Coordinates of C-alpha atoms in Angstrom, one line a residue:
Chain A
M1 CA 294.0 88.2 63.4
N2 CA 290.6 89.5 64.5
R3 CA 291.9 93.1 64.3
I4 CA 292.8 92.4 60.6
L5 CA 289.4 90.8 60.0
F6 CA 287.6 93.7 61.6
I7 CA 289.5 96.3 59.6
G8 CA 288.9 94.2 56.5
F9 CA 285.2 94.3 57.1
C10 CA 285.2 98.0 57.7
L11 CA 287.1 98.5 54.4
A12 CA 284.7 96.1 52.5
V13 CA 281.7 98.0 53.8
A14 CA 283.3 101.4 53.0
F15 CA 284.1 100.1 49.5
A16 CA 280.5 98.9 49.0
I17 CA 279.0 102.1 50.2
G18 CA 281.4 104.3 48.2
V19 CA 281.3 102.4 44.9
G20 CA 277.5 101.8 45.3
L21 CA 276.8 105.6 45.7
W22 CA 279.2 106.3 42.8
V23 CA 277.3 103.9 40.5
V24 CA 273.8 105.0 41.4
G25 CA 274.5 108.7 41.9
G26 CA 273.2 111.1 44.5
P27 CA 269.6 112.1 45.4
E28 CA 269.5 114.8 42.7
Y29 CA 270.7 112.4 40.0
A30 CA 268.1 109.8 41.2
R31 CA 265.4 112.5 40.9
R32 CA 266.4 113.3 37.4
V33 CA 266.5 109.7 36.5
E34 CA 262.9 109.3 37.8
Q35 CA 261.8 112.3 35.8
D36 CA 263.4 110.8 32.7
R37 CA 261.7 107.5 33.3
Q38 CA 258.4 109.3 33.6
R39 CA 259.1 111.1 30.2
V40 CA 259.8 107.8 28.5
F41 CA 256.7 106.3 30.1
D42 CA 254.7 109.3 28.8
L43 CA 256.1 108.8 25.3
D44 CA 255.1 105.1 25.4
V45 CA 251.5 106.0 26.4
L46 CA 251.3 108.8 23.9
A47 CA 252.7 106.5 21.1
D48 CA 250.0 103.9 22.0
Q49 CA 247.3 106.5 21.8
I50 CA 248.5 107.7 18.4
T51 CA 248.7 104.1 17.2
C52 CA 245.2 103.4 18.4
V53 CA 243.7 106.5 16.8
G54 CA 245.7 105.8 13.6
Q55 CA 244.2 102.3 13.5
V56 CA 240.6 103.4 14.0
K57 CA 240.9 106.4 11.5
R58 CA 243.2 104.4 9.2
V59 CA 245.5 107.4 9.0
L60 CA 248.0 108.9 11.4
P61 CA 247.0 112.2 12.9
D62 CA 248.8 115.3 11.5
N63 CA 249.4 116.7 15.0
L64 CA 248.5 116.0 18.6
Q65 CA 245.8 118.7 18.8
G66 CA 242.4 117.2 19.4
L67 CA 243.8 113.7 19.9
K68 CA 241.4 111.7 22.1
P69 CA 242.3 108.5 23.8
C70 CA 240.8 105.3 22.5
F71 CA 237.9 103.8 24.5
G72 CA 239.2 102.3 27.8
R73 CA 242.7 103.8 27.4
Q74 CA 244.2 106.4 29.7
E75 CA 244.8 110.0 28.4
A76 CA 248.5 110.5 27.6
N77 CA 250.5 113.4 28.9
R78 CA 251.5 115.6 26.0
N79 CA 253.7 117.9 27.9
D80 CA 256.8 117.3 30.0
A81 CA 255.7 117.4 33.6
V82 CA 258.9 119.2 34.7
T83 CA 259.6 121.7 31.9
N84 CA 256.1 121.8 30.5
A85 CA 257.6 121.6 27.0
P86 CA 255.4 119.6 24.6
Y87 CA 256.5 116.2 23.5
R88 CA 257.5 116.2 19.8
Y89 CA 255.4 114.2 17.3
T90 CA 256.7 113.6 13.8
V91 CA 255.1 111.6 11.0
L92 CA 257.8 109.7 9.3
G93 CA 255.8 107.9 6.7
P94 CA 252.2 106.7 6.0
D95 CA 252.4 104.2 8.8
T96 CA 255.3 105.3 11.0
F97 CA 255.8 108.1 13.4
E98 CA 258.0 109.0 16.3
V99 CA 257.4 110.9 19.6
C100 CA 260.4 112.5 21.2
A101 CA 261.4 114.1 24.5
D102 CA 264.4 115.8 25.9
L103 CA 265.8 114.0 28.9
A104 CA 267.6 115.6 31.9
I105 CA 270.5 113.2 31.7
D106 CA 272.5 112.1 28.7
P107 CA 270.5 109.1 27.4
K108 CA 273.7 107.1 26.8
A109 CA 274.6 107.4 30.4
A110 CA 271.1 107.0 31.7
R111 CA 270.1 104.2 29.2
R112 CA 270.5 101.5 31.9
T113 CA 267.9 103.2 34.0
L114 CA 265.3 103.7 31.2
P115 CA 262.4 101.4 30.5
Y116 CA 261.4 100.3 26.9
K117 CA 265.1 100.5 26.1
N118 CA 264.8 98.3 23.1
D119 CA 262.3 100.7 21.4
L120 CA 264.2 103.8 22.2
V121 CA 266.1 105.7 19.5
L122 CA 268.8 107.9 20.8
R123 CA 269.1 111.3 19.0
G124 CA 271.7 114.0 19.4
G125 CA 272.0 115.8 22.7
N126 CA 269.7 114.5 25.4
T127 CA 266.8 113.6 23.0
V128 CA 265.3 110.2 22.9
C129 CA 262.4 109.1 20.6
L130 CA 260.0 106.2 20.4
E131 CA 259.5 105.1 16.9
R132 CA 256.2 103.2 16.2
R133 CA 254.3 101.8 13.3
K134 CA 250.6 102.2 13.0
F135 CA 248.8 98.9 13.0
I136 CA 247.9 98.3 9.4
A137 CA 244.2 97.5 8.9
D138 CA 243.1 95.0 6.2
Chain B
M1 CA 265.4 59.3 88.2
A2 CA 267.5 61.9 89.9
S3 CA 268.0 65.3 88.2
R4 CA 271.2 67.2 87.7
D5 CA 270.3 69.5 90.6
E6 CA 270.1 66.5 92.9
L7 CA 273.5 65.3 91.5
S8 CA 275.0 68.7 92.3
L9 CA 273.5 68.6 95.8
F10 CA 274.8 65.1 96.4
I11 CA 278.3 66.2 95.4
R12 CA 278.2 69.2 97.6
D13 CA 277.0 67.1 100.6
A14 CA 279.7 64.5 99.8
L15 CA 282.4 67.2 99.7
V16 CA 281.2 68.7 102.9
A17 CA 281.3 65.2 104.5
G18 CA 285.0 65.1 103.5
K19 CA 284.7 62.4 100.8
S20 CA 287.5 62.5 98.1
R21 CA 286.7 63.2 94.5
A22 CA 287.7 59.7 93.5
D23 CA 285.3 58.1 96.1
I24 CA 282.5 60.4 94.9
T25 CA 283.2 59.5 91.2
S26 CA 283.2 55.7 91.9
A27 CA 279.9 56.0 93.9
L28 CA 278.3 57.9 91.1
I29 CA 279.5 55.6 88.4
H30 CA 278.1 52.7 90.4
A31 CA 274.8 54.6 90.5
G32 CA 274.7 54.8 86.7
W33 CA 275.9 58.4 86.0
S34 CA 278.2 58.9 83.0
E35 CA 281.8 60.1 83.5
R36 CA 281.0 63.2 81.5
E37 CA 278.1 64.1 83.8
I38 CA 280.2 63.4 86.9
T39 CA 283.2 65.5 85.6
D40 CA 280.9 68.4 84.7
A41 CA 279.1 68.2 88.1
L42 CA 282.4 67.9 90.1
G43 CA 283.9 70.7 87.9
A44 CA 281.3 73.1 89.3
W45 CA 283.2 73.0 92.7
A46 CA 286.7 74.4 93.1
E47 CA 289.4 71.9 94.0
T48 CA 290.4 73.3 97.4
A49 CA 290.6 72.1 100.9
F50 CA 288.3 74.9 102.1
T51 CA 285.0 73.9 103.5
P52 CA 282.2 74.3 102.8
P53 CA 283.1 73.6 99.1
V54 CA 283.6 76.7 96.9
P55 CA 281.4 76.9 93.8
R56 CA 283.0 77.9 90.5
P57 CA 281.4 80.8 88.6
V58 CA 278.5 79.8 86.4
Q59 CA 277.2 81.2 83.1
T60 CA 274.8 84.1 83.5
V61 CA 271.7 85.1 81.6
S62 CA 270.4 88.7 81.6
A63 CA 267.7 90.6 79.7
R64 CA 270.3 93.3 79.0
D65 CA 272.6 90.7 77.3
F66 CA 269.8 89.4 75.2
F67 CA 269.0 92.9 74.0
V68 CA 272.6 93.9 73.2
Y69 CA 273.6 90.6 71.6
A70 CA 270.4 89.9 69.7
L71 CA 270.7 93.5 68.3
T72 CA 274.4 93.1 67.5
F73 CA 274.0 89.8 65.7
G74 CA 270.8 90.8 64.0
I75 CA 272.5 93.9 62.6
L76 CA 275.5 91.7 61.6
L77 CA 273.1 89.3 59.7
V78 CA 271.2 92.1 57.9
G79 CA 274.4 94.0 57.2
A80 CA 276.3 91.0 55.9
V81 CA 273.4 90.0 53.6
N82 CA 273.2 93.5 52.2
L83 CA 277.0 93.8 51.8
V84 CA 276.9 90.6 49.7
I85 CA 273.9 92.0 47.7
V86 CA 275.6 95.3 46.9
L87 CA 278.9 93.7 46.0
Q88 CA 277.2 91.1 43.8
V89 CA 275.1 93.6 42.0
L90 CA 278.2 95.7 41.4
V91 CA 279.8 92.6 39.8
D92 CA 276.6 92.1 37.7
L93 CA 276.9 95.7 36.5
L94 CA 280.5 95.1 35.7
F95 CA 279.6 92.3 33.3
D96 CA 276.1 93.4 32.1
N97 CA 275.7 97.2 31.8
D98 CA 272.0 97.1 32.3
G99 CA 269.2 97.0 34.9
Y100 CA 267.1 99.5 36.7
A101 CA 266.3 96.9 39.3
A102 CA 270.0 96.5 40.0
V103 CA 270.3 100.2 40.7
G104 CA 267.4 100.0 43.1
R105 CA 269.0 97.0 44.9
I106 CA 272.3 99.0 45.3
R107 CA 270.4 102.0 46.7
F108 CA 268.6 99.8 49.3
G109 CA 271.7 97.8 50.2
V110 CA 273.8 101.0 50.7
S111 CA 271.0 102.5 52.8
V112 CA 271.0 99.4 55.0
L113 CA 274.9 99.4 55.3
I114 CA 274.9 103.1 56.2
V115 CA 272.7 102.3 59.1
T116 CA 273.9 98.9 60.2
A117 CA 277.7 99.2 59.8
P118 CA 278.3 102.1 62.2
L119 CA 275.8 100.7 64.7
Y120 CA 277.5 97.2 64.6
L121 CA 280.9 98.9 64.9
W122 CA 279.8 101.0 67.9
L123 CA 278.0 98.1 69.7
T124 CA 281.0 95.7 69.1
L125 CA 283.6 98.1 70.3
R126 CA 281.5 99.2 73.3
E127 CA 281.0 95.6 74.3
R128 CA 284.7 94.8 73.9
R129 CA 285.6 97.6 76.2
R130 CA 283.0 96.3 78.8
L131 CA 284.4 92.8 78.5
A132 CA 288.0 94.1 79.0
R133 CA 286.9 96.0 82.1
D134 CA 284.9 93.1 83.6
P135 CA 285.9 89.6 82.3
A136 CA 283.0 88.1 84.4
L137 CA 280.8 89.3 81.5
L138 CA 282.4 86.7 79.3
R139 CA 280.3 84.1 81.2
S140 CA 277.1 85.4 79.5
A141 CA 275.3 82.4 78.2
I142 CA 273.3 84.5 75.7
R143 CA 276.6 85.9 74.3
K144 CA 277.9 82.3 73.8
W145 CA 274.7 81.2 72.2
M146 CA 274.5 84.1 69.8
T147 CA 278.2 83.6 68.9
Y148 CA 277.6 79.9 68.1
I149 CA 274.4 80.8 66.1
A150 CA 276.5 83.2 64.0
L151 CA 279.1 80.5 63.5
L152 CA 276.3 78.1 62.5
L153 CA 274.9 80.5 59.9
A154 CA 278.3 81.4 58.6
A155 CA 279.3 77.7 58.3
G156 CA 275.9 76.9 56.6
T157 CA 276.4 79.8 54.1
L158 CA 280.0 78.6 53.3
L159 CA 278.7 75.1 52.7
G160 CA 275.9 76.4 50.5
D161 CA 278.4 78.5 48.6
L162 CA 280.6 75.5 48.0
I163 CA 277.7 73.4 46.8
A164 CA 276.6 76.2 44.5
T165 CA 280.1 76.5 43.1
I166 CA 280.4 72.7 42.5
Y167 CA 277.0 72.7 40.9
A168 CA 277.9 75.6 38.6
L169 CA 281.0 73.8 37.7
L170 CA 279.1 70.7 36.7
T171 CA 276.4 72.6 34.8
G172 CA 278.9 74.6 32.9
D173 CA 277.9 77.9 34.5
F174 CA 281.3 78.4 36.1
T175 CA 281.9 81.9 34.6
T176 CA 284.1 84.7 35.9
Q177 CA 281.0 86.5 37.0
F178 CA 279.9 83.5 39.0
I179 CA 283.4 83.0 40.5
L180 CA 283.4 86.6 41.7
K181 CA 279.9 86.4 43.2
A182 CA 280.6 83.1 44.9
G183 CA 284.0 84.6 46.1
I184 CA 282.1 87.5 47.7
V185 CA 279.8 85.2 49.6
G186 CA 282.8 83.0 50.7
L187 CA 284.8 86.0 51.8
V188 CA 282.0 87.6 53.9
A189 CA 280.8 84.3 55.4
G190 CA 284.3 83.0 55.9
G191 CA 285.4 86.3 57.5
I192 CA 282.5 86.3 60.0
F193 CA 283.2 82.6 60.8
L194 CA 286.9 83.2 61.4
F195 CA 286.2 86.4 63.4
Y196 CA 283.8 84.6 65.9
Y197 CA 285.8 81.4 65.9
N198 CA 288.9 83.3 66.9
A199 CA 286.9 85.2 69.5
I200 CA 285.7 82.0 71.1
G201 CA 289.3 80.6 71.0
Q202 CA 290.6 83.7 72.8
E203 CA 287.9 83.5 75.5
E204 CA 288.1 79.7 76.0
P205 CA 291.8 78.9 76.1
E206 CA 291.2 75.3 77.2

């Protein structure tokens, strides 16, 4: 009886370790997930900065060159920390814009590990975008 | 008021003086000792005609036992908790495909299991081999205490699991996800309880 219980426990632990590692991925996968989380975090800070500047100047900037952070806000990263590729900024309308980045992992697979998932727009390939609306002044 | 040491000494002296166990028992009952106390105290001496009276083996306590068994049962506790956490988070992911925190909990739980499971396995098998070689080690009081503490914790967890299940049933939260998670707790705690309950039964055939 105890032999069966002992073997059962060993199998349960082996199952938990095996399936657990399969679900979360290995160290390389975890590193890439962290890099993707940083990219999405950067997009969020950048979008906040653009929104803030757009609110003060009452118009969205044409591009990110010369973009200064609002008073008391942190400077946003404009380039991908790993690939050094610039994040893409596109004005969609008078009040709306999007900032995009290419992720290391397919966003559909990695979606569960990304923050701000409700704001994220999935594009083709590994591209994700944050779509924001400038605060409309009176 | 006489202590148990004095009771033991009295019984030893009485046996040396050639008194029968029945005479000793009636004298002690007359003095106010309970039957249980007398039986325990008399049981410490072997029933043999040999004099002086032969003591039966008593439980032992050693620092080594404390180290080995506290480590083994500590690892068992930490490992079992993390086994439950990993399996429950896997169930959560099965029903709700979301959660960065869930992934973090799995990583931590798996890390704990990778360390604790082989160590527990090694310590348990090593101790079983020692016990098979020298059955006198079965008299370790620390081993017995740790085993009963493990039984107590497992029984408490099982009761808590049962209460949570009935509460979920009454509050309408008795979902498949809940049943699976409660089942995991029940299986792990029940398995540990049965394992140590059987181990005690095998060691104490009376």
